CSV table of C-alpha atoms in Angstrom, one decimal:
chain,number,residue,atom,x,y,z
A,149,MET,CA,-22.3,-19.5,6.1
A,150,GLU,CA,-22.0,-20.1,9.7
A,151,ALA,CA,-19.3,-22.6,9.1
A,152,GLU,CA,-17.5,-19.9,7.0
A,153,HIS,CA,-17.8,-17.3,9.7
A,154,SER,CA,-16.9,-19.5,12.6
A,155,SER,CA,-13.6,-20.6,10.5
A,156,LYS,CA,-12.5,-17.0,10.5
A,157,PRO,CA,-12.3,-16.7,14.2
A,158,GLU,CA,-10.5,-20.1,14.3
A,159,SER,CA,-7.8,-18.8,11.7
A,160,THR,CA,-7.3,-15.7,14.0
A,161,ASN,CA,-7.0,-17.9,17.1
A,162,ASP,CA,-4.3,-20.1,15.3
A,163,CYS,CA,-2.4,-16.9,14.4
A,164,CYS,CA,-2.7,-15.6,18.1
A,165,ALA,CA,-1.5,-19.1,19.1
A,166,LEU,CA,1.4,-19.0,16.7
A,167,TRP,CA,2.4,-15.5,18.0
A,168,LYS,CA,2.1,-16.9,21.5
A,169,LYS,CA,4.4,-19.7,20.8
A,170,LYS,CA,7.0,-17.5,19.2
A,171,HIS,CA,6.8,-15.3,22.2
A,172,LEU,CA,7.2,-18.1,24.6
A,173,LYS,CA,10.2,-19.2,22.5
A,174,ILE,CA,11.7,-15.7,22.8
A,175,MET,CA,11.1,-15.5,26.5
A,176,GLU,CA,12.8,-18.9,27.0
A,177,GLY,CA,15.9,-17.7,25.0
A,178,ARG,CA,15.8,-14.5,27.1
A,179,LYS,CA,15.8,-16.7,30.2
A,180,ALA,CA,18.5,-18.9,28.9
A,181,LEU,CA,20.6,-15.6,28.1
A,182,ARG,CA,20.0,-14.4,31.6
A,183,GLN,CA,21.1,-17.7,33.0
A,184,ALA,CA,24.3,-17.7,30.9
A,185,VAL,CA,24.9,-14.2,32.0
A,186,LYS,CA,24.5,-15.2,35.7
A,187,LEU,CA,27.0,-18.2,35.1
A,188,LEU,CA,29.4,-16.0,33.4
A,189,GLU,CA,29.1,-13.4,36.2
A,190,GLN,CA,29.6,-16.2,38.7
A,191,LYS,CA,32.7,-17.4,36.8
A,192,ALA,CA,34.1,-13.8,36.8
A,193,ILE,CA,33.5,-13.5,40.5
A,194,GLU,CA,35.2,-16.8,41.1
A,195,LEU,CA,38.1,-15.7,38.8
A,196,GLU,CA,38.3,-12.3,40.7
A,197,ALA,CA,38.3,-14.4,44.1
A,198,GLU,CA,41.1,-16.7,42.6
A,199,ASN,CA,43.0,-13.5,41.6
A,200,GLU,CA,42.7,-12.0,44.9
A,201,ASN,CA,43.9,-15.4,46.5
A,202,LEU,CA,46.7,-15.6,44.0
A,203,LYS,CA,47.8,-11.8,44.9
A,204,LYS,CA,47.6,-12.6,48.6
A,205,VAL,CA,49.8,-15.7,48.0
A,206,CYS,CA,52.2,-13.6,45.9
A,207,LYS,CA,52.3,-11.1,48.4
A,208,GLU,CA,53.1,-13.7,51.3
A,209,GLU,CA,55.8,-15.2,49.1
A,210,GLN,CA,57.2,-11.8,48.4
A,211,GLU,CA,57.1,-11.0,52.3
A,212,ARG,CA,58.7,-14.4,52.9
A,213,TRP,CA,61.3,-14.0,50.3
A,214,LYS,CA,62.1,-10.6,51.8
A,215,ALA,CA,62.4,-12.2,55.3
A,216,GLU,CA,64.7,-14.8,53.9
A,217,LYS,CA,66.7,-12.2,52.3
A,218,MET,CA,67.1,-10.3,55.5
A,219,GLU,CA,68.1,-13.5,57.1
A,220,LYS,CA,70.6,-14.3,54.5
A,221,LEU,CA,72.0,-10.8,55.0
A,222,LYS,CA,72.2,-11.6,58.7
A,223,GLU,CA,73.9,-14.9,58.0
A,224,PRO,CA,77.5,-13.5,57.1
A,225,ASN,CA,77.4,-11.5,60.5
A,226,GLY,CA,76.8,-14.8,62.1
A,227,ASN,CA,79.7,-16.4,60.4
A,228,ILE,CA,81.7,-13.6,61.3
A,229,SER,CA,80.8,-14.1,64.9
A,230,LEU,CA,81.6,-17.8,64.6
A,231,GLU,CA,85.0,-16.8,63.1
A,232,ASN,CA,85.5,-14.5,66.0
A,233,GLU,CA,84.6,-17.0,68.4
A,234,VAL,CA,87.1,-19.5,66.8
A,235,SER,CA,89.9,-16.8,66.8
A,236,ALA,CA,89.0,-16.2,70.4
A,237,VAL,CA,89.2,-19.9,71.2
A,238,LYS,CA,92.8,-19.9,69.4
A,239,SER,CA,93.8,-17.0,71.4
A,240,GLU,CA,92.6,-18.5,74.5
A,241,ILE,CA,94.5,-21.6,73.7
A,242,ASN,CA,97.7,-19.6,73.0
A,243,VAL,CA,97.4,-17.8,76.3
A,244,SER,CA,96.7,-20.9,78.1
A,245,GLN,CA,99.7,-22.5,76.4
A,246,GLN,CA,101.9,-19.5,77.6
A,247,GLU,CA,100.3,-19.8,80.9
A,248,CYS,CA,101.0,-23.4,81.0
A,249,GLY,CA,104.6,-22.7,79.9
A,250,VAL,CA,105.1,-20.3,82.8
A,251,ASN,CA,103.4,-22.4,85.3
A,252,VAL,CA,105.2,-25.6,84.1
A,253,GLU,CA,107.8,-25.0,86.3
A,254,LYS,CA,105.5,-24.3,89.2
A,255,GLU,CA,103.2,-27.3,88.9
A,256,ASN,CA,103.3,-30.7,87.7
A,257,GLU,CA,103.9,-30.7,84.1
A,258,GLY,CA,102.1,-33.9,83.3
A,259,VAL,CA,98.9,-32.9,84.8
A,260,ILE,CA,98.8,-29.5,83.1
A,261,VAL,CA,99.6,-31.0,79.7
A,262,LYS,CA,96.8,-33.4,79.9
A,263,GLY,CA,94.5,-30.7,80.9
A,264,LEU,CA,95.6,-28.5,78.2
A,265,GLN,CA,95.3,-31.2,75.5
A,266,ALA,CA,91.9,-32.0,76.6
A,267,CYS,CA,90.8,-28.5,76.5
A,268,ILE,CA,92.6,-28.0,73.0
A,269,SER,CA,90.8,-31.2,71.9
A,270,GLU,CA,87.5,-29.9,73.0
A,271,LYS,CA,88.1,-26.4,71.5
A,272,GLU,CA,88.9,-28.0,68.3
A,273,ARG,CA,85.9,-30.2,68.2
A,274,GLU,CA,83.8,-27.1,68.9
A,275,ILE,CA,85.5,-25.4,66.0
A,276,ASN,CA,84.7,-28.4,63.7
A,277,ARG,CA,81.2,-28.6,64.7
A,278,LEU,CA,80.9,-24.8,64.2
A,279,LYS,CA,82.5,-25.3,60.7
A,280,GLU,CA,80.2,-27.9,59.9
A,281,LEU,CA,77.2,-25.8,60.9
A,282,PHE,CA,78.6,-23.0,58.8
A,283,GLU,CA,78.6,-25.2,55.7
A,284,GLN,CA,75.3,-26.6,56.4
A,285,GLU,CA,73.9,-23.1,56.9
A,286,LYS,CA,75.6,-22.0,53.6
A,287,ILE,CA,74.1,-24.9,51.8
A,288,ARG,CA,70.9,-24.3,53.2
A,289,ALA,CA,70.9,-20.5,52.3
A,290,ASP,CA,72.0,-21.5,48.7
A,291,THR,CA,69.1,-23.8,48.3
A,292,GLU,CA,66.7,-21.4,50.0
A,293,ARG,CA,67.9,-18.7,47.6
A,294,LYS,CA,67.4,-21.0,44.8
A,295,ILE,CA,63.8,-22.0,45.8
A,296,ALA,CA,62.9,-18.3,46.4
A,297,GLU,CA,64.1,-17.4,43.0
A,298,LYS,CA,62.1,-20.3,41.5
A,299,GLU,CA,59.1,-19.2,43.6
A,300,LYS,CA,59.7,-15.7,42.4
A,301,ARG,CA,59.9,-16.8,38.8
A,302,ASN,CA,56.6,-19.0,39.5
A,303,ALA,CA,55.0,-15.9,41.1
A,304,ALA,CA,55.9,-13.7,38.2
A,305,GLU,CA,54.4,-16.3,35.6
A,306,LEU,CA,51.2,-16.7,38.0
A,307,HIS,CA,51.0,-12.7,38.0
A,308,LYS,CA,51.2,-12.8,34.1
A,309,LEU,CA,48.8,-15.5,33.9
A,310,LEU,CA,46.5,-13.7,36.3
A,311,GLU,CA,46.9,-10.6,34.2
A,312,ALA,CA,46.0,-12.4,31.1
A,313,GLU,CA,43.0,-14.1,32.7
A,314,LYS,CA,42.0,-10.8,34.0
A,315,LYS,CA,42.3,-9.3,30.5
A,316,LYS,CA,40.2,-12.3,29.0
A,317,CYS,CA,37.6,-11.9,31.7
A,318,ILE,CA,37.3,-8.2,31.0
A,319,GLU,CA,37.1,-8.9,27.1
A,320,LYS,CA,34.4,-11.7,27.8
A,321,GLU,CA,32.6,-9.3,30.0
A,322,MET,CA,32.5,-6.6,27.3
A,323,GLN,CA,31.5,-9.1,24.7
A,324,LEU,CA,28.6,-10.4,26.9
A,325,SER,CA,27.7,-6.9,27.6
A,326,LYS,CA,27.6,-6.2,23.8
A,327,ILE,CA,25.9,-9.4,23.2
A,328,GLU,CA,23.3,-8.7,25.9
A,329,ALA,CA,22.8,-5.3,24.7
A,330,GLN,CA,22.4,-6.5,21.1
A,331,LYS,CA,20.1,-9.1,22.3
A,332,ALA,CA,18.1,-6.6,24.5
A,333,GLU,CA,17.8,-4.4,21.4
A,334,GLU,CA,16.7,-7.1,19.1
A,335,TYR,CA,14.2,-8.3,22.0
A,336,ARG,CA,13.0,-4.7,22.2
A,337,LEU,CA,12.5,-4.3,18.3
A,338,HIS,CA,10.9,-8.0,18.3
A,339,GLN,CA,8.6,-6.9,21.1
A,340,VAL,CA,7.7,-3.8,19.0
A,341,ASN,CA,7.1,-5.6,16.1
A,342,LEU,CA,5.0,-8.3,18.0
A,343,GLN,CA,2.9,-5.5,19.6
A,344,LYS,CA,2.3,-3.9,16.1
A,345,GLU,CA,1.5,-7.4,14.7
A,346,VAL,CA,-0.7,-8.1,17.7
A,347,SER,CA,-2.5,-4.8,17.3
A,348,GLU,CA,-3.1,-5.4,13.6
A,349,ALA,CA,-4.3,-9.0,14.4
A,350,LYS,CA,-6.7,-7.3,16.9
A,351,LYS,CA,-7.7,-4.8,14.3
A,352,LYS,CA,-8.3,-7.6,11.7
A,353,LEU,CA,-10.1,-9.7,14.4
A,354,ASP,CA,-12.4,-6.8,15.3
A,355,SER,CA,-13.1,-6.0,11.5
A,356,GLU,CA,-13.6,-9.8,11.0
A,357,THR,CA,-15.9,-9.9,14.1
A,358,MET,CA,-17.9,-6.9,12.9
A,359,LYS,CA,-18.2,-8.6,9.4
A,360,PHE,CA,-19.2,-11.8,11.2
A,361,ARG,CA,-21.8,-10.0,13.1
A,362,GLU,CA,-23.0,-8.2,10.0
A,363,ALA,CA,-23.1,-11.4,8.2
A,364,SER,CA,-24.9,-13.2,11.0
A,365,LYS,CA,-27.5,-10.4,11.1
A,366,GLY,CA,-27.9,-10.6,7.3
A,367,PHE,CA,-28.1,-14.3,7.7
A,368,ALA,CA,-30.7,-14.1,10.4
A,369,ASP,CA,-32.6,-11.7,7.9
A,370,GLU,CA,-32.1,-14.1,5.1
A,371,LYS,CA,-33.3,-17.0,7.2
A,372,GLN,CA,-36.5,-15.0,8.1
A,373,LYS,CA,-37.0,-14.2,4.6
A,374,LEU,CA,-36.5,-17.9,3.7
A,375,LEU,CA,-39.0,-18.9,6.4
A,376,VAL,CA,-41.5,-16.4,5.2
A,377,GLU,CA,-40.9,-17.5,1.6
A,378,LYS,CA,-41.2,-21.1,2.6
A,379,ARG,CA,-44.6,-20.5,4.4
A,380,THR,CA,-45.6,-18.6,1.3
A,381,SER,CA,-44.6,-21.3,-1.0
A,382,GLU,CA,-46.2,-23.9,1.2
A,383,SER,CA,-49.6,-21.9,1.2
A,384,ALA,CA,-49.0,-21.5,-2.6
A,385,MET,CA,-48.3,-25.3,-3.0
A,386,ALA,CA,-51.4,-26.2,-1.1
A,387,ILE,CA,-53.5,-23.8,-3.3
A,388,ALA,CA,-51.9,-25.2,-6.3
A,389,GLN,CA,-52.6,-28.8,-5.1
A,390,LYS,CA,-56.2,-27.8,-4.7
A,391,ARG,CA,-56.2,-26.3,-8.1
A,392,LEU,CA,-54.7,-29.2,-9.5
A,393,GLU,CA,-57.1,-31.5,-8.0
A,394,ILE,CA,-59.9,-29.2,-9.5
A,395,GLU,CA,-58.0,-29.1,-12.8
A,396,LYS,CA,-57.9,-32.8,-12.7
A,397,GLU,CA,-61.5,-33.1,-12.3
A,398,LYS,CA,-62.0,-30.6,-15.0
A,399,ALA,CA,-59.6,-32.4,-17.4
A,400,ALA,CA,-61.7,-35.6,-16.7
A,401,LYS,CA,-64.6,-33.9,-17.7
A,402,GLU,CA,-62.9,-32.2,-20.6
A,403,LYS,CA,-61.5,-35.6,-21.8
A,404,GLY,CA,-65.0,-36.5,-22.6
A,405,LYS,CA,-65.6,-33.4,-24.5
A,406,ALA,CA,-62.1,-33.8,-26.2
A,407,ASP,CA,-63.2,-37.2,-27.3
A,408,ILE,CA,-66.4,-35.7,-28.9
A,409,GLU,CA,-64.4,-32.8,-30.3
A,410,ALA,CA,-61.8,-35.3,-31.7
A,411,VAL,CA,-64.6,-36.9,-33.8
A,412,LYS,CA,-65.8,-33.5,-34.9
A,413,LEU,CA,-62.2,-32.7,-35.7
A,414,LYS,CA,-61.6,-35.7,-37.7
A,415,GLU,CA,-64.6,-34.9,-39.8
A,416,GLN,CA,-63.1,-31.4,-40.3
A,417,LYS,CA,-60.0,-32.8,-41.3
A,418,LYS,CA,-61.6,-34.7,-44.0
A,419,LEU,CA,-63.5,-31.6,-45.2
A,420,LEU,CA,-60.2,-29.7,-45.1
A,421,GLU,CA,-58.7,-32.5,-47.2
A,422,ASP,CA,-61.5,-32.1,-49.7
A,423,ASN,CA,-61.2,-28.4,-49.7
A,424,LEU,CA,-57.5,-28.7,-50.2
A,425,LYS,CA,-58.0,-31.1,-53.0
A,426,ARG,CA,-60.7,-28.6,-54.6
A,427,ALA,CA,-58.4,-25.7,-54.1
A,428,MET,CA,-55.4,-27.5,-55.6
A,429,GLU,CA,-57.7,-28.4,-58.5
A,430,LYS,CA,-58.7,-24.8,-59.0
A,431,GLU,CA,-55.1,-23.8,-58.8
A,432,ARG,CA,-54.3,-26.2,-61.5
A,433,LEU,CA,-57.3,-25.2,-63.6
A,434,PHE,CA,-56.3,-21.4,-62.9
A,435,ASP,CA,-52.7,-22.2,-64.1
A,436,GLN,CA,-54.0,-23.7,-67.2
A,437,LYS,CA,-56.3,-20.8,-68.0
A,438,LEU,CA,-53.6,-18.4,-67.1
A,439,GLU,CA,-51.3,-20.2,-69.5
A,440,GLU,CA,-54.0,-20.1,-72.3
A,441,LYS,CA,-54.4,-16.4,-71.6
A,442,THR,CA,-50.7,-15.8,-71.8
A,443,GLN,CA,-50.6,-17.7,-75.2
A,444,THR,CA,-53.5,-15.7,-76.5
A,445,ILE,CA,-51.8,-12.5,-75.2
A,446,GLU,CA,-48.6,-13.7,-77.1
A,447,GLY,CA,-50.6,-14.3,-80.2
A,448,LEU,CA,-52.1,-10.7,-79.9
A,449,LYS,CA,-48.8,-9.2,-79.4
A,450,GLN,CA,-47.5,-10.9,-82.5
A,451,LYS,CA,-50.6,-9.7,-84.4
A,452,LEU,CA,-50.0,-6.2,-83.0
A,453,ASP,CA,-46.5,-6.3,-84.2
A,454,GLU,CA,-47.6,-7.5,-87.5
A,455,LEU,CA,-50.3,-4.7,-87.7
A,456,SER,CA,-47.7,-2.0,-86.6
A,457,SER,CA,-45.4,-3.2,-89.4
A,458,LEU,CA,-48.2,-3.2,-91.7
A,459,LYS,CA,-49.0,0.3,-90.6
A,460,LYS,CA,-45.5,1.6,-91.3
A,461,SER,CA,-45.5,-0.1,-94.8
A,462,MET,CA,-48.8,1.3,-95.8
A,463,GLU,CA,-48.3,5.0,-94.8
A,464,THR,CA,-48.0,6.1,-98.4
A,465,SER,CA,-51.3,4.2,-99.5
A,466,ILE,CA,-54.8,5.5,-99.9
A,467,VAL,CA,-57.0,7.3,-97.2
A,468,SER,CA,-59.3,4.4,-97.1
A,469,SER,CA,-56.6,1.9,-96.1
A,470,ASP,CA,-55.7,4.5,-93.6
A,471,VAL,CA,-59.0,4.3,-91.9
A,472,CYS,CA,-58.7,0.7,-91.7
A,473,VAL,CA,-55.3,0.7,-90.2
A,474,ASN,CA,-56.7,3.2,-87.6
A,475,ALA,CA,-59.6,1.1,-86.8
A,476,GLU,CA,-57.5,-1.9,-86.5
A,477,SER,CA,-55.1,0.0,-84.2
A,478,ASP,CA,-58.0,1.1,-82.0
A,479,LYS,CA,-59.2,-2.5,-81.7
A,480,VAL,CA,-55.5,-3.6,-80.9
A,481,ARG,CA,-55.5,-1.0,-78.1
A,482,PHE,CA,-58.8,-1.9,-76.8
A,483,LEU,CA,-57.6,-5.6,-76.7
A,484,GLU,CA,-54.4,-4.6,-74.8
A,485,GLU,CA,-56.5,-2.7,-72.3
A,486,ILE,CA,-58.7,-5.8,-71.8
A,487,LEU,CA,-55.5,-8.0,-71.7
A,488,LYS,CA,-54.1,-5.7,-68.8
A,489,VAL,CA,-57.4,-5.8,-66.9
A,490,GLU,CA,-57.5,-9.7,-67.2
A,491,LYS,CA,-53.8,-9.9,-66.2
A,492,LYS,CA,-54.6,-7.9,-63.0
A,493,LYS,CA,-57.8,-10.0,-62.3
A,494,TYR,CA,-55.7,-13.3,-62.8
A,495,LYS,CA,-52.8,-12.1,-60.7
A,496,LEU,CA,-55.2,-11.1,-57.9
A,497,LYS,CA,-57.0,-14.3,-58.1
A,498,ALA,CA,-53.6,-16.1,-58.0
A,499,THR,CA,-52.6,-14.3,-55.0
A,500,CYS,CA,-55.9,-15.1,-53.2
A,501,LEU,CA,-55.7,-18.6,-54.0
A,502,GLN,CA,-52.1,-18.9,-52.8
A,503,GLN,CA,-53.1,-17.2,-49.5
A,504,GLU,CA,-56.0,-19.5,-49.2
A,505,LEU,CA,-53.9,-22.5,-49.9
A,506,GLY,CA,-51.2,-21.5,-47.5
A,507,ARG,CA,-53.9,-21.0,-44.7
A,508,LEU,CA,-55.5,-24.4,-45.7
A,509,LYS,CA,-52.2,-26.1,-45.4
A,510,LEU,CA,-51.3,-24.4,-42.1
A,511,ASP,CA,-54.8,-25.3,-40.7
A,512,PHE,CA,-54.4,-28.9,-41.9
A,513,ASN,CA,-50.9,-29.2,-40.2
A,514,GLN,CA,-52.2,-27.7,-37.0
A,515,ILE,CA,-55.2,-30.1,-37.0
A,516,SER,CA,-52.9,-33.1,-37.8
A,517,GLN,CA,-50.8,-32.2,-34.9
A,518,ARG,CA,-53.8,-31.8,-32.5
A,519,LEU,CA,-55.1,-35.0,-33.7
A,520,ASN,CA,-51.8,-36.9,-32.9
A,521,ALA,CA,-52.0,-35.1,-29.5
A,522,LEU,CA,-55.4,-36.4,-29.1
A,523,ASP,CA,-54.4,-39.9,-30.0
A,524,THR,CA,-51.7,-39.7,-27.4
A,525,LEU,CA,-54.2,-38.5,-24.8
A,526,SER,CA,-56.6,-41.2,-25.7
A,527,SER,CA,-53.7,-43.8,-25.5
A,528,PRO,CA,-53.9,-46.7,-23.0
A,529,ASP,CA,-51.4,-44.8,-20.7
A,530,PRO,CA,-53.3,-41.6,-19.8
A,531,GLU,CA,-50.7,-41.1,-17.0
A,532,SER,CA,-47.9,-40.2,-19.4
A,533,MET,CA,-48.9,-36.5,-19.1
A,534,ASP,CA,-49.5,-34.7,-15.9
A,535,GLY,CA,-52.9,-33.3,-15.1
A,536,THR,CA,-52.0,-29.5,-15.6
A,537,THR,CA,-50.4,-30.2,-18.9
A,538,LYS,CA,-53.5,-32.2,-20.2
A,539,VAL,CA,-55.7,-29.4,-19.1
A,540,ALA,CA,-53.8,-26.7,-20.8
A,541,PHE,CA,-53.5,-28.9,-23.9
A,542,VAL,CA,-57.0,-29.8,-24.1
A,543,ALA,CA,-58.2,-26.1,-23.5
A,544,GLU,CA,-55.7,-24.9,-26.3
A,545,LEU,CA,-56.9,-27.6,-28.5
A,546,ILE,CA,-60.6,-26.7,-28.0
A,547,GLN,CA,-59.9,-23.1,-28.5
A,548,ILE,CA,-58.2,-23.8,-31.8
A,549,ILE,CA,-60.9,-26.0,-33.1
A,550,TYR,CA,-63.5,-23.2,-32.0
A,551,ASN,CA,-61.6,-20.6,-34.0
A,552,PHE,CA,-61.3,-22.6,-37.0
A,553,LEU,CA,-65.0,-23.4,-36.9
């Protein structure tokens, strides 16, 4: 019983351990979910920072593009100024040529022409240099414009990608929030179910504990009763052992008596056999007499029938013959009465003889069985029967012999 009651708390402990394992798994899953949410939040923060950086870069590119655009708008004015300078140089050359033509006469023409040629060549070189610079600036402006347009397109594509990533991040955040809400609801419901199951397990554990205590109390009572019964049985066994020893001594004494009684019983058996033979002889003689009486009765019946038929045939005869017939009929009636009485006597005697014969047969069988038992008792192996059985058997045998005698 103790093993059974100890196995019940072990089963409840196993159940609690199983629920604890499930709870730990759920807590680990919740921690992993929180870590995943934290990682996603960090990723969202990184994407937002990258988005801000891209916005800043895009803004800087837009500002640079605007500045370059303003510079490009200013470049035609620079070209105009260069053209004005070229035209001014040309006008100066013309003026100098006119002045040279006026002053040719006054000064040495060779020196003036050389100076003018040198000045013209210098101005032409300046003009060529300015033209080359203009072409270079024009080419640079075109390349910068193309680069700006390309960067603008790249910025627009980056802006689109940024908007798409932003939408993806928002959708992911919404999905994560929904998943987290679902997980939180599932976890809450699971916690409620766990609390219910834990409360039910506690109730079952309390009930099982109460049952175990009651069973332990009942077991203690039963143990106490068993101890009392054990002590009682031990004392009873001691008493029975003493009685058995006494009975053994009595059996040893009674055995001698039983041997003497066995001799007497054998004599009684012989006497009973003789009585049985005489009774059977009496029964045979009685049956023979009964048969003779039956035959006599049958003869009388035949005579009675003959007399009755004779009576009927002689009804018309004389009075004297009537008197004889009446006398004969009275005699027949008297014989019939005697026959009835004899029949009753024979039936009663037959019944008595049958009862006496049955009793003698029964006694004879009992005595034969007891003699066989006595032969067993007087056999070379007296230990084949225990002392109590021998004593009871011998006492019963002696009682039957006394009753029979």
